[in-house]
Short mmCIF file of C-alpha atoms in Angstrom, two decimals:
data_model
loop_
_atom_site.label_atom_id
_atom_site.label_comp_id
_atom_site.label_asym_id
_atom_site.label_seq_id
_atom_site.Cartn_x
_atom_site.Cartn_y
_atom_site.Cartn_z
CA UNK A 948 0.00 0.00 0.00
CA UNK A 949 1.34 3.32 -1.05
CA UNK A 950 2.60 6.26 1.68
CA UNK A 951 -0.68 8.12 0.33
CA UNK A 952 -3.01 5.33 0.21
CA UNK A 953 -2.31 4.54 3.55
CA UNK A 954 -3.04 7.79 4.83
CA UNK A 955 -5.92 8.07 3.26
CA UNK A 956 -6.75 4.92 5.29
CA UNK A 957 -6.01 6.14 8.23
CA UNK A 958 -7.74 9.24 7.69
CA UNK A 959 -11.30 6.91 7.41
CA UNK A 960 -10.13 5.14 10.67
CA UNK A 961 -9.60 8.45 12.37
CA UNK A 962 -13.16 9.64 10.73
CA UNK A 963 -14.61 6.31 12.15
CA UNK A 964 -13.00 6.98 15.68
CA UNK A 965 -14.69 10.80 15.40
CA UNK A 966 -17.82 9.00 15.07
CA UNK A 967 -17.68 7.00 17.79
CA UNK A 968 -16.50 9.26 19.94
CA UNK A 969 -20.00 11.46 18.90
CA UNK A 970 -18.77 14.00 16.70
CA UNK A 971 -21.18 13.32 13.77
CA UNK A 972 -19.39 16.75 12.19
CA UNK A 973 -16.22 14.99 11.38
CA UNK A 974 -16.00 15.03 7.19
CA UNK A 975 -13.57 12.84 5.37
CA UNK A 976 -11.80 15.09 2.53
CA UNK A 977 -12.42 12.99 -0.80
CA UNK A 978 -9.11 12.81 -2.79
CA UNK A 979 -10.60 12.83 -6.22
CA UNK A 980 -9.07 9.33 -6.99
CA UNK A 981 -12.73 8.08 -7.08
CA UNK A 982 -11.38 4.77 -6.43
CA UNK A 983 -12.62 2.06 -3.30
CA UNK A 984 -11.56 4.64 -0.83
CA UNK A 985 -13.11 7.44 -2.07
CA UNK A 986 -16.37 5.39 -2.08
CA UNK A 987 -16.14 4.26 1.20
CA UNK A 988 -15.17 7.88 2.35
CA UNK A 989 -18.37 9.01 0.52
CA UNK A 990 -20.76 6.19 2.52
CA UNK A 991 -18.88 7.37 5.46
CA UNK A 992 -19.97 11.14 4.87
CA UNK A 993 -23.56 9.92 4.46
CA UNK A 994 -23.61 7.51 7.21
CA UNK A 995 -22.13 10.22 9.88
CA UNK A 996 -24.90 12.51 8.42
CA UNK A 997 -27.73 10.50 9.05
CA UNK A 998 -27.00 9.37 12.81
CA UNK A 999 -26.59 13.52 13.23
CA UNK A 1000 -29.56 13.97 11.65
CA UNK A 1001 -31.60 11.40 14.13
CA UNK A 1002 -29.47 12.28 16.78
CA UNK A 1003 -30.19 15.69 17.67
CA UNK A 1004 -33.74 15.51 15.72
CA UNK A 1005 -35.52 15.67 18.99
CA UNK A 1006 -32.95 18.06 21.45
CA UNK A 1007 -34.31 20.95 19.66
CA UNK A 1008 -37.15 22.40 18.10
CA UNK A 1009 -35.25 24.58 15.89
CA UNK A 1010 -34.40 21.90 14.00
CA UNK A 1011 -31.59 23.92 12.77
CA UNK A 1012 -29.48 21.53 10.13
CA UNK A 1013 -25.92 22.63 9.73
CA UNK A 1014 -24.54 19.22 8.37
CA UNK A 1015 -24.75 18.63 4.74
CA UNK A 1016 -27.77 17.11 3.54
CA UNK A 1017 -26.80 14.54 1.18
CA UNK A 1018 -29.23 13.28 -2.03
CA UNK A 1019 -27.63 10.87 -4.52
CA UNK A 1020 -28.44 10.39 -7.80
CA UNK A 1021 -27.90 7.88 -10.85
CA UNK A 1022 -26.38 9.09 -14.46
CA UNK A 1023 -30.32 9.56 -15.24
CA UNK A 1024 -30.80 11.80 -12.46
CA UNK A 1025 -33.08 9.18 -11.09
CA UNK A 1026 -32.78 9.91 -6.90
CA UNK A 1027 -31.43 6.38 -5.64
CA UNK A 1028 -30.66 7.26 -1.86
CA UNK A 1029 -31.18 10.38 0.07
CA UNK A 1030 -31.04 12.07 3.76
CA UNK A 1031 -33.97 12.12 5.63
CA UNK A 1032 -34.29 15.68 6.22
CA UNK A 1033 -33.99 16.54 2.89
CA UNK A 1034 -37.40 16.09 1.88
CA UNK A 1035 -38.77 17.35 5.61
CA UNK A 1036 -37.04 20.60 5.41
CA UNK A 1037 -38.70 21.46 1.17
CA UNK A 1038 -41.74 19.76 2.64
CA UNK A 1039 -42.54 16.80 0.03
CA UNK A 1040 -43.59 13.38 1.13
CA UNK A 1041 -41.33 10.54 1.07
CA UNK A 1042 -40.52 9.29 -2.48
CA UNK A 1043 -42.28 5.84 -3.60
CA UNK A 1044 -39.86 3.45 -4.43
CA UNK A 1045 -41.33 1.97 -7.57
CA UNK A 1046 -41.42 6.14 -9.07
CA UNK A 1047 -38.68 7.40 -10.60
CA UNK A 1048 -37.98 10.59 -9.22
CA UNK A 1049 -35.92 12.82 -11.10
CA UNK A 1050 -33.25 15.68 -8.90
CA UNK A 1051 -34.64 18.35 -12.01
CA UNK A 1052 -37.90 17.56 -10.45
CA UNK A 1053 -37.14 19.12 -6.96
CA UNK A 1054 -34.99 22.24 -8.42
CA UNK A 1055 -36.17 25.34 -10.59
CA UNK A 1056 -36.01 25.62 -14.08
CA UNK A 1057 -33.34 28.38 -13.57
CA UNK A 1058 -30.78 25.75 -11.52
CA UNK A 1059 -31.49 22.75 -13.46
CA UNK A 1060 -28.80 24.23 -16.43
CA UNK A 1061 -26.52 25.15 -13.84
CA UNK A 1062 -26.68 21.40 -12.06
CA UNK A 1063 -25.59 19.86 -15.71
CA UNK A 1064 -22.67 22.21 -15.90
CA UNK A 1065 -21.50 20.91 -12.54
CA UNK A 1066 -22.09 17.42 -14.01
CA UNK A 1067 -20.43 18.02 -17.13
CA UNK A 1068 -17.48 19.35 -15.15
CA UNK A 1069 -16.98 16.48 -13.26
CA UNK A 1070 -17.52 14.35 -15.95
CA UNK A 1071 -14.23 16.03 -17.62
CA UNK A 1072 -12.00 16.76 -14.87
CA UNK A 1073 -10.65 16.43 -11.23
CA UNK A 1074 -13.17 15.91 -8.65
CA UNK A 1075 -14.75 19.38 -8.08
CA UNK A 1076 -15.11 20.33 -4.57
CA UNK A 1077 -15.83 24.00 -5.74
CA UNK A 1078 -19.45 25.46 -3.84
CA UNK A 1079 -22.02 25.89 -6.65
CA UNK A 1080 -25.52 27.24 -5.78
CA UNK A 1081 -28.85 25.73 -6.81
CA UNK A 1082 -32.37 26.21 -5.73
CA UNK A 1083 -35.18 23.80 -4.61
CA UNK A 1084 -38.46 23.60 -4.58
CA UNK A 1085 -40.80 23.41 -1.61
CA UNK A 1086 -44.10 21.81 -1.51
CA UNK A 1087 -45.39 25.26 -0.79
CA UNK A 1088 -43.78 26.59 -3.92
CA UNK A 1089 -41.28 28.45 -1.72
CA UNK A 1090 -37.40 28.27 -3.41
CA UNK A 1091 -34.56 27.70 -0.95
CA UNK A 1092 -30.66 28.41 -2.26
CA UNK A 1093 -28.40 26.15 -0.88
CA UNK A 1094 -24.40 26.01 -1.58
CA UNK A 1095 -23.86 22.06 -3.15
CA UNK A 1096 -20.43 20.42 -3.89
CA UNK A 1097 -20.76 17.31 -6.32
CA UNK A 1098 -19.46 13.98 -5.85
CA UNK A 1099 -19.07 10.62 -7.54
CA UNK A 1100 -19.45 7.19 -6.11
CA UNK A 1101 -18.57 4.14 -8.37
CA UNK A 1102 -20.95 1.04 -7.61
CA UNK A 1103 -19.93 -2.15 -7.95
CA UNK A 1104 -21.07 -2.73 -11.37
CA UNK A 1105 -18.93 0.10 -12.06
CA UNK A 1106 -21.58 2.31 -12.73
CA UNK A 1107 -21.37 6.06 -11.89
CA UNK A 1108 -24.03 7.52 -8.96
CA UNK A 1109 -23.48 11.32 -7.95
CA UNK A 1110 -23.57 12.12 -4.37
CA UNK A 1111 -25.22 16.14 -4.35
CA UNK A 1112 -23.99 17.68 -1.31
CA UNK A 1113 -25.87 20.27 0.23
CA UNK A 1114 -24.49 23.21 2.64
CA UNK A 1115 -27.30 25.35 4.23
CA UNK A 1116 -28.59 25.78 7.17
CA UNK A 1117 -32.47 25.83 7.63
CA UNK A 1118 -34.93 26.38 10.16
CA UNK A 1119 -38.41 24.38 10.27
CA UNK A 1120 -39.78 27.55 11.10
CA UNK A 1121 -38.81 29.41 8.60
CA UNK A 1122 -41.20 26.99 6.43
CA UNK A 1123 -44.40 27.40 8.24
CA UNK A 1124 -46.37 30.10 8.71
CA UNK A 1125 -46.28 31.59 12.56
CA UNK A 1126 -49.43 31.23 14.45
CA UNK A 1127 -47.94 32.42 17.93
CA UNK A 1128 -48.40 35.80 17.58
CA UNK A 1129 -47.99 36.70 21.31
CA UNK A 1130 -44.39 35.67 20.56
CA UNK A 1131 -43.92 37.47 17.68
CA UNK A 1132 -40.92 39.46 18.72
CA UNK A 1133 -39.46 37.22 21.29
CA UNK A 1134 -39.28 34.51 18.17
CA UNK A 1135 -37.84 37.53 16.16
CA UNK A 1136 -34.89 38.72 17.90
CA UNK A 1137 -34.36 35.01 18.67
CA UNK A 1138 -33.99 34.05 14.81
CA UNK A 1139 -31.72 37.44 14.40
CA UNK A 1140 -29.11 35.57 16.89
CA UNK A 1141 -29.79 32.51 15.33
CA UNK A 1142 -29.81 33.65 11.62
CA UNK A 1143 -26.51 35.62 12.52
CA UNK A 1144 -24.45 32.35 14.24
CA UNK A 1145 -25.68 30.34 11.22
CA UNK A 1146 -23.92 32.84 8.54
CA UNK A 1147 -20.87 32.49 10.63
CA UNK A 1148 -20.88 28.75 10.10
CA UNK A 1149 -21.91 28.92 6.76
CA UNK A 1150 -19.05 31.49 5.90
CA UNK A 1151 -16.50 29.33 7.98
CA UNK A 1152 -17.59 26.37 6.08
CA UNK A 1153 -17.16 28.12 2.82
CA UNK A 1154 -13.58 29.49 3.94
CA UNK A 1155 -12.50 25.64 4.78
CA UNK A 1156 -13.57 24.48 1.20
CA UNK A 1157 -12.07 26.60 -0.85
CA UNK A 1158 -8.51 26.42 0.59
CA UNK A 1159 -6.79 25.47 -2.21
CA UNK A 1160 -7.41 28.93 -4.01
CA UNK A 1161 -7.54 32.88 -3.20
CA UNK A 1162 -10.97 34.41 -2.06
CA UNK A 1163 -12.91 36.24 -4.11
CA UNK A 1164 -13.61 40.37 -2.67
CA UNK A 1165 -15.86 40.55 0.79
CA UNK A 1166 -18.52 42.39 -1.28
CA UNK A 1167 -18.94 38.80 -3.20
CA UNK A 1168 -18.69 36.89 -0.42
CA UNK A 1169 -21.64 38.71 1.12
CA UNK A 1170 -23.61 38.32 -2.04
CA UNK A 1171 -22.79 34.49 -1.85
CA UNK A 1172 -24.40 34.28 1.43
CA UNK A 1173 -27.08 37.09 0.72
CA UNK A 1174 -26.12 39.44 3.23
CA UNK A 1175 -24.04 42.65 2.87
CA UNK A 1176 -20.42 43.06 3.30
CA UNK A 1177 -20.19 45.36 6.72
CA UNK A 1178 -22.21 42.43 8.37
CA UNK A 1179 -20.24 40.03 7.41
CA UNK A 1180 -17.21 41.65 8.39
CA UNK A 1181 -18.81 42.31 11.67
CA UNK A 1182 -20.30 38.90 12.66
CA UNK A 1183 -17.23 37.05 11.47
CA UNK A 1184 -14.73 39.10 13.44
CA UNK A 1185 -16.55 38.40 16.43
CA UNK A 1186 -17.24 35.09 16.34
CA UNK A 1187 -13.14 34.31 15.30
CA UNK A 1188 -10.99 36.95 15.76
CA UNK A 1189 -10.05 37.44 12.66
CA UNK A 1190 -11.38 38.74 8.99
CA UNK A 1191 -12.38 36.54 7.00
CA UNK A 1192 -9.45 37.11 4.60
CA UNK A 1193 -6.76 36.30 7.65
CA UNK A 1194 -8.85 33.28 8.62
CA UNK A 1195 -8.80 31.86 5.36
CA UNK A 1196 -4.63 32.47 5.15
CA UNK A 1197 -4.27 30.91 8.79
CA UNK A 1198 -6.04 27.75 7.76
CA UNK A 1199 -4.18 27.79 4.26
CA UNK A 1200 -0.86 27.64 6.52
CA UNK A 1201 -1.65 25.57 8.88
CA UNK A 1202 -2.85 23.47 5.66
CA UNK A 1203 0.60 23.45 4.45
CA UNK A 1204 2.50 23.04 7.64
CA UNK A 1205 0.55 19.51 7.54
CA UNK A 1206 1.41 18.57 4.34
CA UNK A 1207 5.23 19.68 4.95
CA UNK A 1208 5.32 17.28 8.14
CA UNK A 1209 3.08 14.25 6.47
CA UNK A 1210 4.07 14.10 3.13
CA UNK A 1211 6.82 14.57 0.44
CA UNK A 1212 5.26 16.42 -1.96
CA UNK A 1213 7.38 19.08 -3.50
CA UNK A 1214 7.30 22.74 -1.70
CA UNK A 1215 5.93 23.78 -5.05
CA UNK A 1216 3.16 20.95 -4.84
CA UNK A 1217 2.21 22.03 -2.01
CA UNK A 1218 2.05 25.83 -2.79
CA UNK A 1219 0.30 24.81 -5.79
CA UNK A 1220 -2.66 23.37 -3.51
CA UNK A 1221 -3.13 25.82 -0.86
CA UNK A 1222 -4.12 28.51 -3.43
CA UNK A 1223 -0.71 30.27 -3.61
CA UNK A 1224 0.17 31.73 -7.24
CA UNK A 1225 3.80 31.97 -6.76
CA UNK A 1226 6.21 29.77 -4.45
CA UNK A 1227 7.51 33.34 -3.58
CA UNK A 1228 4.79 34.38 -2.01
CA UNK A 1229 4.07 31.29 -0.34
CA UNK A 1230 7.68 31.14 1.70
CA UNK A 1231 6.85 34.80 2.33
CA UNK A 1232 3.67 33.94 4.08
CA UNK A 1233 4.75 30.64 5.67
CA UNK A 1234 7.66 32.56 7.42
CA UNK A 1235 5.83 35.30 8.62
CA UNK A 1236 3.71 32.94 10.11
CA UNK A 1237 5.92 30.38 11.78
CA UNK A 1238 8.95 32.00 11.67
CA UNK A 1239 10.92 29.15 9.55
CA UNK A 1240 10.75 28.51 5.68
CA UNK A 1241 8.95 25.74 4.72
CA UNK A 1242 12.10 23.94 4.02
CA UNK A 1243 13.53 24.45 7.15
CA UNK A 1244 10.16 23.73 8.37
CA UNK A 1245 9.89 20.54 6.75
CA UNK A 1246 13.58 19.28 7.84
CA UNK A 1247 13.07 20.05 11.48
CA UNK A 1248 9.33 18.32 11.30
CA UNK A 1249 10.33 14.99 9.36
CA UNK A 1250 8.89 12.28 11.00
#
């Protein structure tokens, strides 16, 4: 078994450990291989999902959902498998087994286009763990955005299913209509604390995917998330510390410094894939921040 295969391994047995251990959060990072690890790591995702999902179901009414809701789907689009929550929180009834039911069938005629891009995208390249947005229809005929990564699991007849990954968080609440109206405001200024800690998460979340490149302006940011850019600024600083632009560098570093003491990949390698456009800048960075250059780094680290 290779260096990298085995970590890999070890990285499901550490998952599978988290799991145990009750933290249902824990995500393994699929390597784009799409090979018998990659598939397991996928089942793994769904699996720590679900037992969240039931978990904590009944702790709060809030209902609040900020693991990714998971819906996979055959080269068709035919839904095979899907989280349970996914059809509570858009408010359909649970899909027949003998109907086929189609993903285009729960999104809007505007997203549909922009879900076969994706697909065609990861049909021709690299797994794509890029944040896309799509919207779905409620029963209601309400539309919820969510933020979706795509994934592809490889059965054992080596056909292809798609694993739709979906990053929002939603309130049950926010689905009905309020009948309490003695608690109007209470409710109100409740949701504005909740509303606000779920950006937060949704923004961190966000940050931790998309490592491996530079962020786009805080103006687009906030119009990712629907919200405006001195909020965002605001609510993130609080909750971390930090902007969300020095966030996202720490975690790129402390990316790197992992890679440097784990692996041999070439400085440049890893430069490469924590979003750095010149090794330059990267040693620059990585120095300021640990006071060593990343070869020095990596010599005193070896393991």
């Amino acid at each position: 078994m290779e260096r990298n295969d085995k970590e890999r391994f070890n990285q499901l047995f550490e998952q599978i450990i988290e799991i145990a251990g009750g933290n249902f959060e824990y995500r393994h990072k699929i390597s784009g291989r799409r090979d018998a690890l990659d598939t397991l790591g996928e089942l793994l995702n769904i699996m720590a999902e679900e037992v969240a999902y039931f978990n904590y179901e009944n702790v709060s009414h809030l209902a609040t959902n900020t693991r990714p809701i998971l819906v996979v789907f055959d080269q068709k689009g035919e839904i095979s498998n899907y989280s349970f929550a996914f059809l509570d929180i858009l408010g359909h009834k649970k899909l027949r087994k003998n109907i086929n039911t189609s993903i285009n069938q729960l999104l809007t005629e505007y997203s549909i286009p922009l879900l076969h891009e994706e697909l065609k995208s990861i049909r021709n390249e690299e797994l794509n763990q890029d944040l896309f947005s799509l919207d779905f229809k409620t029963a209601d005929n309400r539309i919820l955005r969510a933020n979706c990564t795509l994934g592809i699991l490889f059965k054992k007849n080596k056909k292809k299913a798609y694993v739709l990954s979906i990053y929002e968080d939603f309130k049950n609440q926010s689905l009905k209509s309020n009948t309490h109206q003695g608690e109007l405001n209470y409710k109100s200024l409740k949701s504005k604390s909740a509303s606000n800690r779920i950006l937060v998460k949704n923004v961190r979340l966000y940050v931790l995917r998309n490592l491996n490149k530079p962020l786009p302006a805080l103006k687009q940011i906030g119009l990712l998330h629907q919200t405006n850019q001195t909020k965002l600024k605001s609510e993130f600083k609080n909750a971390y510390g930090l902007t969300i632009h020095q966030f996202h560098n720490k975690k790129r570093l402390e990316r790197a410094a992992l890679l440097l003491k784990t692996t041999e990949l070439p400085i440049s390698v890893i430069s490469n894939q924590c979003g750095y456009k010149s090794l330059a800048h990267f040693s620059r960075k990585f120095k300021e921040f640990y006071s060593s250059s990343p070869r020095l780094f990596r010599s005193t680290n070896l393991k």
